[in-house]
PDB file of C-alpha atoms and ligand atoms in Angstrom:
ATOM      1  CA  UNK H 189     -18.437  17.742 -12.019  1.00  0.00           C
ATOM      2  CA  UNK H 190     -18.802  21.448 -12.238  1.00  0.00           C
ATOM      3  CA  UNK H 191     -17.038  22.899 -15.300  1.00  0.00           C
ATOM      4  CA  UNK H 192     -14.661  25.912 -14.565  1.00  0.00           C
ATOM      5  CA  UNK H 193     -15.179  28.461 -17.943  1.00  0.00           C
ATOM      6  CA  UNK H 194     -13.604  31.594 -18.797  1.00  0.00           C
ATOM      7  CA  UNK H 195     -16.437  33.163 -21.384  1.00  0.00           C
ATOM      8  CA  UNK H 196     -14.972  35.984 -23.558  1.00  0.00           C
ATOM      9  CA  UNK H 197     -18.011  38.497 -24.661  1.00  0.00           C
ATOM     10  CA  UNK H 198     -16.394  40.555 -27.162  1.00  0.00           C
ATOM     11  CA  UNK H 199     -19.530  42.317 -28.293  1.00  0.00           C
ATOM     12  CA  UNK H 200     -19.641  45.074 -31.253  1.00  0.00           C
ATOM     13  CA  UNK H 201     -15.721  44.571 -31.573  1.00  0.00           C
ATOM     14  CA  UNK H 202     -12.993  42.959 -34.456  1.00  0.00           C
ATOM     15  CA  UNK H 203     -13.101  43.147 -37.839  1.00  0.00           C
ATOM     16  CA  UNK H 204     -13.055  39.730 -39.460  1.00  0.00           C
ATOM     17  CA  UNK H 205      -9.419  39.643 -39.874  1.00  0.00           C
ATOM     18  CA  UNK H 206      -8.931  40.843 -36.470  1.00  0.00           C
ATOM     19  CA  UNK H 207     -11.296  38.658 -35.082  1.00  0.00           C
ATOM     20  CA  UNK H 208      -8.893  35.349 -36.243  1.00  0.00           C
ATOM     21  CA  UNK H 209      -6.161  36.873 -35.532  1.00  0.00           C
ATOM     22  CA  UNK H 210      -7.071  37.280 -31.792  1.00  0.00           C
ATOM     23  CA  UNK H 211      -8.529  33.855 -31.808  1.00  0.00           C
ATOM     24  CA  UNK H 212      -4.909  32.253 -33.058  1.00  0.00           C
ATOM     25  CA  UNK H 213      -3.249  34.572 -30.309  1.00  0.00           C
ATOM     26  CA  UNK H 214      -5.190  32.730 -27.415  1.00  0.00           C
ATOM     27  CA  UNK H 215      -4.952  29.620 -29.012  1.00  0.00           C
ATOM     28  CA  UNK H 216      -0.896  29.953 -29.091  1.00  0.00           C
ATOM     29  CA  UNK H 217      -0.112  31.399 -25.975  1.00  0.00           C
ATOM     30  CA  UNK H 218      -2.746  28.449 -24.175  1.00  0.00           C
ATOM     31  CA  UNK H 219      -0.364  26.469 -25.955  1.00  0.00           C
ATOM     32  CA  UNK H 220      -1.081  22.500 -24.420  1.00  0.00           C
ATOM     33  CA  UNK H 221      -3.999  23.452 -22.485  1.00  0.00           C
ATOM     34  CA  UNK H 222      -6.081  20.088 -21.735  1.00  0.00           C
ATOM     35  CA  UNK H 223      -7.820  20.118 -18.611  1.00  0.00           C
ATOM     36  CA  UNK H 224     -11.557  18.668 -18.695  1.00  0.00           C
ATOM     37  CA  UNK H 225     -12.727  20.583 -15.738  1.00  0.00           C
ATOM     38  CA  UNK H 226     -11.970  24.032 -17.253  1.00  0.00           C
ATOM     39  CA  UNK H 227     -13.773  25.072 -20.743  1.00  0.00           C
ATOM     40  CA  UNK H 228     -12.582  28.320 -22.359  1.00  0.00           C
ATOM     41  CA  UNK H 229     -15.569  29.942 -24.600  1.00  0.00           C
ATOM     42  CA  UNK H 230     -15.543  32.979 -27.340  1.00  0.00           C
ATOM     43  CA  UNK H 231     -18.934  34.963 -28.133  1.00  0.00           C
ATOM     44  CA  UNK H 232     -17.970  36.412 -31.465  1.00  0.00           C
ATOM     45  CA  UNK H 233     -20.078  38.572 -33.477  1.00  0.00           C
ATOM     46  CA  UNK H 234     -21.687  35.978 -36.203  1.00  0.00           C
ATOM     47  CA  UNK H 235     -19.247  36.231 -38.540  1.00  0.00           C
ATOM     48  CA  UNK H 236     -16.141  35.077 -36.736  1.00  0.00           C
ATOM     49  CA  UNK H 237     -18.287  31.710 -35.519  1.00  0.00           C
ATOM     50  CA  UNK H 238     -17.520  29.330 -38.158  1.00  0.00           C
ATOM     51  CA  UNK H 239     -13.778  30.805 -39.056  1.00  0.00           C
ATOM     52  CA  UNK H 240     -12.874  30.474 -35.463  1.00  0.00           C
ATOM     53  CA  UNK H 241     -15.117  27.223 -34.443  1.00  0.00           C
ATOM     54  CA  UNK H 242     -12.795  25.509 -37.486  1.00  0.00           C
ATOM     55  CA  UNK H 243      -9.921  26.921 -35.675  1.00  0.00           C
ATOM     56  CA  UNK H 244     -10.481  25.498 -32.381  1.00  0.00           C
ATOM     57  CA  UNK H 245     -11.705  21.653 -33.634  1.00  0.00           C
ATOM     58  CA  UNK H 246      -7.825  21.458 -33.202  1.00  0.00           C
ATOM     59  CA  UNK H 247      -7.906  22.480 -29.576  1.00  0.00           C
ATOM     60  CA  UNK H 248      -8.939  21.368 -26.525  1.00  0.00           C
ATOM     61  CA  UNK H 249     -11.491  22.765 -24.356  1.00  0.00           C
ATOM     62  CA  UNK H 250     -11.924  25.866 -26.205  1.00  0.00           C
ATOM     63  CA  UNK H 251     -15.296  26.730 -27.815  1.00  0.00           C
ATOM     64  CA  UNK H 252     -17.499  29.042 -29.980  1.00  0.00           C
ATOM     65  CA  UNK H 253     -19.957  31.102 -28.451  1.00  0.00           C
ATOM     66  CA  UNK H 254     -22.755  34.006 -30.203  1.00  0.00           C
ATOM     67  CA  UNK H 255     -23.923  36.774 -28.559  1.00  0.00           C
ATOM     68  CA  UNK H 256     -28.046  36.470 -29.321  1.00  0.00           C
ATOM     69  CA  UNK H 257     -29.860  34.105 -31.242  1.00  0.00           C
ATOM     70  CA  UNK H 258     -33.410  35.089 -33.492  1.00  0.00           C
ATOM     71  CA  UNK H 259     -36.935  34.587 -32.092  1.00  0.00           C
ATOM     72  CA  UNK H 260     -37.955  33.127 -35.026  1.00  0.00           C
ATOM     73  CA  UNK H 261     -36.749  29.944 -36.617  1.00  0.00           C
ATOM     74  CA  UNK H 262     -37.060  30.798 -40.481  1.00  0.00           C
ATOM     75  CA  UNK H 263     -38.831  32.768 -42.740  1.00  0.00           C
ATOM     76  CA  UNK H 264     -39.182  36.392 -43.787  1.00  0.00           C
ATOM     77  CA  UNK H 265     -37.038  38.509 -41.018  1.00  0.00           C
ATOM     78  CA  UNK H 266     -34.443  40.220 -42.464  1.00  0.00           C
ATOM     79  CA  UNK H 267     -31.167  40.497 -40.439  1.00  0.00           C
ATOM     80  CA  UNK H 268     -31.785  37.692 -38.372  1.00  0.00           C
ATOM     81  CA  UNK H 269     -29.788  34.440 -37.429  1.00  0.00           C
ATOM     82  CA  UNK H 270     -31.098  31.351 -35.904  1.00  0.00           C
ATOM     83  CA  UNK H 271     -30.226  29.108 -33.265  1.00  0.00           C
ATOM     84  CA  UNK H 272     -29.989  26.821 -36.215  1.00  0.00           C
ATOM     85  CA  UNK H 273     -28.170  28.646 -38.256  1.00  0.00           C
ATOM     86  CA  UNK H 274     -25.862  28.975 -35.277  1.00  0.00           C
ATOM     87  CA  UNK H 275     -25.204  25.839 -34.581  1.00  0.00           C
ATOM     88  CA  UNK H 276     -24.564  24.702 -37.986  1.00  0.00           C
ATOM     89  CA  UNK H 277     -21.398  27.210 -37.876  1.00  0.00           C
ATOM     90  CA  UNK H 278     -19.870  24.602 -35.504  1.00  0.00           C
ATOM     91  CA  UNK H 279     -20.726  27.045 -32.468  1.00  0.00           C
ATOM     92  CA  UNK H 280     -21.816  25.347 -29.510  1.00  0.00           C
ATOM     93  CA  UNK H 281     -22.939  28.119 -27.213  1.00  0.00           C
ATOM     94  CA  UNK H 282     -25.156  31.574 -27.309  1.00  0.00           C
ATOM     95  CA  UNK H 283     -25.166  34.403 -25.164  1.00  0.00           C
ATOM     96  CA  UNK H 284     -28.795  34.960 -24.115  1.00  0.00           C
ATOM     97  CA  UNK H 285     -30.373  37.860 -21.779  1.00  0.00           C
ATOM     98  CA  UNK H 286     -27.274  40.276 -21.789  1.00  0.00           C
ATOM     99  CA  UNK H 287     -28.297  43.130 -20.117  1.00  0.00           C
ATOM    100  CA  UNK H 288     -27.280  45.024 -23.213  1.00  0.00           C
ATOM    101  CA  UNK H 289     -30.137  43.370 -25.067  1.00  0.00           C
ATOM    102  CA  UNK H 290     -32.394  43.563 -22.577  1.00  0.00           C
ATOM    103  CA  UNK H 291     -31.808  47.739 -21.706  1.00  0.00           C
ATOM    104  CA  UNK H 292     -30.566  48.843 -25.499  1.00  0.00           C
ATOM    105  CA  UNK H 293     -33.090  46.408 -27.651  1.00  0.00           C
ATOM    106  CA  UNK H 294     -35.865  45.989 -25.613  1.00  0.00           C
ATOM    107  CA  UNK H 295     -36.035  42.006 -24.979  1.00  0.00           C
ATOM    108  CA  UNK H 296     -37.878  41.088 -21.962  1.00  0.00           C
ATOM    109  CA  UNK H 297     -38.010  38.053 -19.918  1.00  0.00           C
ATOM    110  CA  UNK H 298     -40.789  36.375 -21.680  1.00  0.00           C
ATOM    111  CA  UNK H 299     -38.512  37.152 -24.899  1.00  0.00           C
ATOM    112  CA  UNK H 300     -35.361  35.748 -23.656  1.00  0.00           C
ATOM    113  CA  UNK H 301     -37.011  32.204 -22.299  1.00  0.00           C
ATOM    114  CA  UNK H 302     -38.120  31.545 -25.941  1.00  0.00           C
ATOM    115  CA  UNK H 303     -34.832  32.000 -26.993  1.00  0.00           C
ATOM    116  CA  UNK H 304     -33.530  29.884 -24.418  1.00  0.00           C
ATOM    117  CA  UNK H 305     -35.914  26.975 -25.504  1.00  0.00           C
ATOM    118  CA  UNK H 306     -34.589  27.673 -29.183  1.00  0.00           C
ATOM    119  CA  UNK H 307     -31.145  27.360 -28.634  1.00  0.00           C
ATOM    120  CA  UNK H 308     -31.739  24.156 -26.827  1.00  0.00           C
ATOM    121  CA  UNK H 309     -33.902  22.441 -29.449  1.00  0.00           C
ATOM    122  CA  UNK H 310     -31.164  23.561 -31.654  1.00  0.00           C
ATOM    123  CA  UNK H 311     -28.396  21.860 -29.522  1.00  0.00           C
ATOM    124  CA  UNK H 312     -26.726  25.304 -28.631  1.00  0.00           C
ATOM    125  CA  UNK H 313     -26.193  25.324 -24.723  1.00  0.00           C
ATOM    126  CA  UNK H 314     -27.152  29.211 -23.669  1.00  0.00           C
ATOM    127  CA  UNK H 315     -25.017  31.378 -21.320  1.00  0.00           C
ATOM    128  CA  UNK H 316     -27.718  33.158 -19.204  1.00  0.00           C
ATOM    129  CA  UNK H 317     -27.193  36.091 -18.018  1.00  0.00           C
ATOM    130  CA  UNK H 318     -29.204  37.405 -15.175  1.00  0.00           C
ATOM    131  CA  UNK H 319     -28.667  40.570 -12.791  1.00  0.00           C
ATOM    132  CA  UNK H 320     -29.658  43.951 -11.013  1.00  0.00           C
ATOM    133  CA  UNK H 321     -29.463  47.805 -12.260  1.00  0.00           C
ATOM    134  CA  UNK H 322     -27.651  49.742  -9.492  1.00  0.00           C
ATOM    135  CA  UNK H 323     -31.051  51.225  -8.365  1.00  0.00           C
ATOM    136  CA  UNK H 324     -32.459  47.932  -8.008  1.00  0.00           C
ATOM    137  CA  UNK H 325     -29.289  46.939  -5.671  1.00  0.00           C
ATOM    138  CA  UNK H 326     -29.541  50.676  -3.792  1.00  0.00           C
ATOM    139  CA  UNK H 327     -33.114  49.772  -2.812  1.00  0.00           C
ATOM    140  CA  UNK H 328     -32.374  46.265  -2.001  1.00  0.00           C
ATOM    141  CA  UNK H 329     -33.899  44.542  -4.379  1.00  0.00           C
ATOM    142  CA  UNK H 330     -31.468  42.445  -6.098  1.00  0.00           C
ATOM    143  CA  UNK H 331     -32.073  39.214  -5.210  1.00  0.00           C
ATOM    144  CA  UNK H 332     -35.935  40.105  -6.032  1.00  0.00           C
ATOM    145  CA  UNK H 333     -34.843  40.946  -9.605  1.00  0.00           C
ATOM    146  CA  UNK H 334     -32.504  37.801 -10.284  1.00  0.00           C
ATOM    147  CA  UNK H 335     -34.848  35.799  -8.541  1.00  0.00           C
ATOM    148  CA  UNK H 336     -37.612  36.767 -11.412  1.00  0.00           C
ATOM    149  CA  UNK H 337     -35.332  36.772 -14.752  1.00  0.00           C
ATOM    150  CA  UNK H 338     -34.088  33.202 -13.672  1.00  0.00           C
ATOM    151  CA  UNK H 339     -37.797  32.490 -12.926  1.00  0.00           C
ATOM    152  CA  UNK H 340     -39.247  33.412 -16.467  1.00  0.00           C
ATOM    153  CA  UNK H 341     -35.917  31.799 -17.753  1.00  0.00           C
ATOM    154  CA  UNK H 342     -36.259  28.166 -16.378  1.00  0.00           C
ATOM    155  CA  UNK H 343     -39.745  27.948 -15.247  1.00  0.00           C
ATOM    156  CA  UNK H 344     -40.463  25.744 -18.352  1.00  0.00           C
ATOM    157  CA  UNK H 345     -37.765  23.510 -18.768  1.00  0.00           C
ATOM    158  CA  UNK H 346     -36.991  20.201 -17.547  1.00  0.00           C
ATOM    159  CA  UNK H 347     -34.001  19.757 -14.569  1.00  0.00           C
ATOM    160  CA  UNK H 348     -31.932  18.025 -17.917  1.00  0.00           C
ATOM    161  CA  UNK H 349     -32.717  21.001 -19.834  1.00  0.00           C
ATOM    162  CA  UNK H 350     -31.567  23.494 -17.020  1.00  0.00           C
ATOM    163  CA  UNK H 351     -28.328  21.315 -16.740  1.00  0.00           C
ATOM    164  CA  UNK H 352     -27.241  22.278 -19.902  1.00  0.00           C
ATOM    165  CA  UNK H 353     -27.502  26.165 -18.906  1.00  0.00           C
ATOM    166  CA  UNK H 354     -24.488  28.339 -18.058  1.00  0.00           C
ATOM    167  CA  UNK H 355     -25.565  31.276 -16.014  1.00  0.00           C
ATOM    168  CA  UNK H 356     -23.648  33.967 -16.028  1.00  0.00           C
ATOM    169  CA  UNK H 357     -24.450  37.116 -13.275  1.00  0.00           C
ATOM    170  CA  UNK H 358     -23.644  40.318 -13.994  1.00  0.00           C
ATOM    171  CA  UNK H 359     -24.700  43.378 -12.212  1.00  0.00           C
ATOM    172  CA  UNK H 360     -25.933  46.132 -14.724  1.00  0.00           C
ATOM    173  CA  UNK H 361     -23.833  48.886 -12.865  1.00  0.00           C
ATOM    174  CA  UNK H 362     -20.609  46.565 -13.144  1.00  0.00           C
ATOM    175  CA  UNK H 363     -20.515  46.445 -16.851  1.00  0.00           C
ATOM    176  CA  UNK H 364     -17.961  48.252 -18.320  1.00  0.00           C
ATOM    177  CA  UNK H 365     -17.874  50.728 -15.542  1.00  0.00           C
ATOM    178  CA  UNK H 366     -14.519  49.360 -13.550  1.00  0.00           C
ATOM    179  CA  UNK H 367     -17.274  49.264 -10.806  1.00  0.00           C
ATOM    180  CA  UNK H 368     -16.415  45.292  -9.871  1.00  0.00           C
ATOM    181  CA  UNK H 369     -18.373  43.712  -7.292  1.00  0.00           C
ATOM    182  CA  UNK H 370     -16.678  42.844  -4.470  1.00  0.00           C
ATOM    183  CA  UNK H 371     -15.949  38.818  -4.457  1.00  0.00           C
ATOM    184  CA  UNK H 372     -17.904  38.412  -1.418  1.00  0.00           C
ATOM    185  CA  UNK H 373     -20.973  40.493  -2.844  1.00  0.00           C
ATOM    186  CA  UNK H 374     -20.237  37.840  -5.977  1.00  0.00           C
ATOM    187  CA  UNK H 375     -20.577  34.938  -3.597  1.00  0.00           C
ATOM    188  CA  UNK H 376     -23.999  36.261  -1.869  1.00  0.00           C
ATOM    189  CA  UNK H 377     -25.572  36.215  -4.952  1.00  0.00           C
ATOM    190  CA  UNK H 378     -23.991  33.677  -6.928  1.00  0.00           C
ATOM    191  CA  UNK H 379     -25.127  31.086  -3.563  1.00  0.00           C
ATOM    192  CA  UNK H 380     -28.528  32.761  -3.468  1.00  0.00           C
ATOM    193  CA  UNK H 381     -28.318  31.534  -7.523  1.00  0.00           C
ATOM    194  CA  UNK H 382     -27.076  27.979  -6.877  1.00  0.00           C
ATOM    195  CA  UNK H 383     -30.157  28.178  -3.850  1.00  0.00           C
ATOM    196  CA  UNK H 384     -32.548  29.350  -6.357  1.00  0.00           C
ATOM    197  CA  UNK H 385     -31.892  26.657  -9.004  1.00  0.00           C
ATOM    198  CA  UNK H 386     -31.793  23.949  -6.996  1.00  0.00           C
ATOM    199  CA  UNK H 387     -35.298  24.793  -5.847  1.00  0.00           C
ATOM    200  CA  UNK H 388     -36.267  25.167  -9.686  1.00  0.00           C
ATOM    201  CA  UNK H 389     -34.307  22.128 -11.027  1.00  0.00           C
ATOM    202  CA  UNK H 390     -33.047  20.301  -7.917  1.00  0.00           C
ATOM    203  CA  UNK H 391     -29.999  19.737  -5.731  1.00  0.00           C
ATOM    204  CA  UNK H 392     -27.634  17.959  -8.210  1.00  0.00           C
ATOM    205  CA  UNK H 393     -28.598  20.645 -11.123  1.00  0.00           C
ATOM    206  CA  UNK H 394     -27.644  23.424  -9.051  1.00  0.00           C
ATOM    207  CA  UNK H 395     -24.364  21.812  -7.318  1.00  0.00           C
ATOM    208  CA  UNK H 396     -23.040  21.131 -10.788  1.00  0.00           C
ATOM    209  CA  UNK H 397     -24.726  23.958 -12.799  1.00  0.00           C
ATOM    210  CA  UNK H 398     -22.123  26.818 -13.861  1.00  0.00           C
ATOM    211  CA  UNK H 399     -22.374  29.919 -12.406  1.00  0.00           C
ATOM    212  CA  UNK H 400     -19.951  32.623 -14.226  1.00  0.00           C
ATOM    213  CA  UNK H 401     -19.277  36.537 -12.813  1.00  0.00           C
ATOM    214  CA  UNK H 402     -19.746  39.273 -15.114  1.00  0.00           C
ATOM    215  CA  UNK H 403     -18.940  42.984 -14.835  1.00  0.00           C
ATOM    216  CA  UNK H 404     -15.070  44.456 -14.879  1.00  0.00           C
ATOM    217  CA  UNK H 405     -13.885  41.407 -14.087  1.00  0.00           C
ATOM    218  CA  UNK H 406     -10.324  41.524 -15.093  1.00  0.00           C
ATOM    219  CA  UNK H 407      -6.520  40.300 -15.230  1.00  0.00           C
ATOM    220  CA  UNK H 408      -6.158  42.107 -12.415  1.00  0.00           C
ATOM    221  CA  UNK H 409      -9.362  41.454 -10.329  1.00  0.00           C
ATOM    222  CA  UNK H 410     -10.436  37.846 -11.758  1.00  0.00           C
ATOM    223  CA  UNK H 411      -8.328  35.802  -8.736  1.00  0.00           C
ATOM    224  CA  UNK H 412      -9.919  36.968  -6.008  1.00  0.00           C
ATOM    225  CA  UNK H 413     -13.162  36.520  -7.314  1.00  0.00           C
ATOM    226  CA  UNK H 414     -12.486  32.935  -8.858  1.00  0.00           C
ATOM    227  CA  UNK H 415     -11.576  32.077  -5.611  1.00  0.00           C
ATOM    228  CA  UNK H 416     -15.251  32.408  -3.930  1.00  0.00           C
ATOM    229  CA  UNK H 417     -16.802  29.080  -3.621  1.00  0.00           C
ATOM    230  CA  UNK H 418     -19.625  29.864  -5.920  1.00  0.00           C
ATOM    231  CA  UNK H 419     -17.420  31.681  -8.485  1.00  0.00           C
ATOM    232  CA  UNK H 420     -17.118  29.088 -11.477  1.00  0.00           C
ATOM    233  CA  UNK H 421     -15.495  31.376 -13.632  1.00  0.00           C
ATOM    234  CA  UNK H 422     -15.880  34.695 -15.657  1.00  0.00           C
ATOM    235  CA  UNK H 423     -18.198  36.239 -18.817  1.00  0.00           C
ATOM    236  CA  UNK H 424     -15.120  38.735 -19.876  1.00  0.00           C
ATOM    237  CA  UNK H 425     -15.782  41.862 -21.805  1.00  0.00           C
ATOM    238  CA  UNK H 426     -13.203  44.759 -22.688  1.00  0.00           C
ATOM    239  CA  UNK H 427     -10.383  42.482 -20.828  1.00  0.00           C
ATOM    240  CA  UNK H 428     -10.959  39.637 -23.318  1.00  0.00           C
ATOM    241  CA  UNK H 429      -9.951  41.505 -26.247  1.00  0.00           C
ATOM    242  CA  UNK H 430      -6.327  41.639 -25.430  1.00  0.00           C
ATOM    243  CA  UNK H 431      -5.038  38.409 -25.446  1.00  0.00           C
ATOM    244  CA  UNK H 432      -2.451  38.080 -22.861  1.00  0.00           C
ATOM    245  CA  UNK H 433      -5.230  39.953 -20.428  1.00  0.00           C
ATOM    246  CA  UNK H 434      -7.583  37.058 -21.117  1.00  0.00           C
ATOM    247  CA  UNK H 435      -4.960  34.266 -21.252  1.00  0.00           C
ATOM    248  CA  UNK H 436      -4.135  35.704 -17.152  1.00  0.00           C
ATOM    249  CA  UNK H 437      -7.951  35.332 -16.570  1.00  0.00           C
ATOM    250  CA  UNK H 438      -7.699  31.888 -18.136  1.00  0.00           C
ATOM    251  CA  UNK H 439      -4.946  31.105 -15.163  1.00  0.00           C
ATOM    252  CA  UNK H 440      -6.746  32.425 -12.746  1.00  0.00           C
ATOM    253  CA  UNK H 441      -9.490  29.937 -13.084  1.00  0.00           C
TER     254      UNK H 441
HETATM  255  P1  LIG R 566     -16.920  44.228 -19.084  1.00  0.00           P
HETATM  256  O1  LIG R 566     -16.006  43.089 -18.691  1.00  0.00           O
HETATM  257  O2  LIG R 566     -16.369  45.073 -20.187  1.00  0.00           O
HETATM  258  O3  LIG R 566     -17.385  45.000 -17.880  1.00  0.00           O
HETATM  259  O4  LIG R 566     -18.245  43.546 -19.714  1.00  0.00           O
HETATM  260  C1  LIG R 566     -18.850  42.527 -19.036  1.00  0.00           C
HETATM  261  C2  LIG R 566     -19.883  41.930 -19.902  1.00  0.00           C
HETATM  262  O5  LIG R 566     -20.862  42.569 -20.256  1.00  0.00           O
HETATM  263  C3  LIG R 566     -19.675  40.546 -20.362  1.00  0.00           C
HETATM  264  O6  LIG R 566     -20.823  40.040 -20.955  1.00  0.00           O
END
């Protein structure tokens, strides 16, 4: 069964305090949400992970996301947090291959797969994200691009291991921009996606892999491109930090 998921990313925002507070917001006005096809994630900064993961054991179908994971497993790297560490918050998800870490802190492909195989030796199922710059799209070579991060991303893993992935594409000049794609330029990439996996991992993997939309996607916008055929769901930024914004993107899954 492919899972529908509504991913908030709410990056360098919320203070500790605000963070739980926003978290108990979502959780009340979901009120008795309980629908097994349909998962509803957070990506908190570290901090929030474990307040808000004890939080949602109560709930159903709402989980704990972070946004990036360390290279390195343990040892002497200041500032760092593990997949390990991660996990053992109670989060079950990370973030990996946001185009903010790849354009703002330099992580490359090769980077972002070891990461990948981390978090799943850690148990932590990663939300990759994959997509084209707007020069890349002007010259027409987005599907080139995707094609190559999911590539370097997957090439090592098993089809089980891929299963447990959550892509998420999001087109660099869509982020924060108001720029959306278009729901049918979502679904011509998000099917060249599904097309690409199941040559990596198979035809089952990539029929029940999910494949989320990323990019001013909003309360406003998210219907039209849930709709698409290929369009599992969302990876939410500035619209996921108000509550009732992100509980409307939640019900337009
Ligand atoms: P916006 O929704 O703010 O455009 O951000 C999208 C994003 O980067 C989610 O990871």
């Amino acid at each position: 069964m492919r899972i529908r998921i509504a991913a908030a990313n709410w990056k360098l925002n919320q203070s500790y305090s605000e963070g739980i507070n926003l978290a108990n917001s979502i959780t009340n006005l979901l009120g008795n949400f309980s629908d097994e096809s349909t998962k509803i994630i957070l990506a908190t900064p570290f901090i929030h992970l474990h307040g808000i993961a004890e939080i949602f054991k109560r709930a159903f179908g709402l989980h704990v996301a972070a946004q990036n994971c360390s290279l390195y497993t343990s040892g002497a790297f200041t500032g760092e947090v593990s997949a390990e560490m991660i996990r053992s918050t109670g989060a079950e998800y990370v973030i990996l291959g946001h185009s903010e870490r790849r354009n703002i802190f330099g992580e490359t492909d090769e980077m972002i797969a070891q990461k990948i195989k981390l978090a799943l030796a850690a148990g932590l199922n990663p939300i990759f994200c994959c997509g084209e710059k707007l020069e890349e799209r002007n010259q027409s070579h987005h599907f080139q691009v995707v094609r190559n991060q999911l590539m370097i991303a997957l090439k090592d893993l098993t089809p089980q291991q891929v299963s447990e992935i959550v892509i998420a594409y999001e087109p660099v000049w869509a982020i924060g921009t108001g720029l959306t794609a278009t729901p049918d330029e979502a679904q011509e990439m998000h099917k060249f996606i599904r097309s690409e996996i199941a040559t990596f991992a198979g035809a089952s993997q990539a029929e029940s892999i999910s494949i989320l939309y990323g990019g001013s996607c909003n309360a406003k916008n998210a219907s039209t491109l849930f709709a698409m055929p290929d369009v599992d769901g969302g990876l939410i930024g500035g619209a996921s930090l108000i509550a009732e914004d992100f509980i409307k993107i939640v019900h337009s899954l």
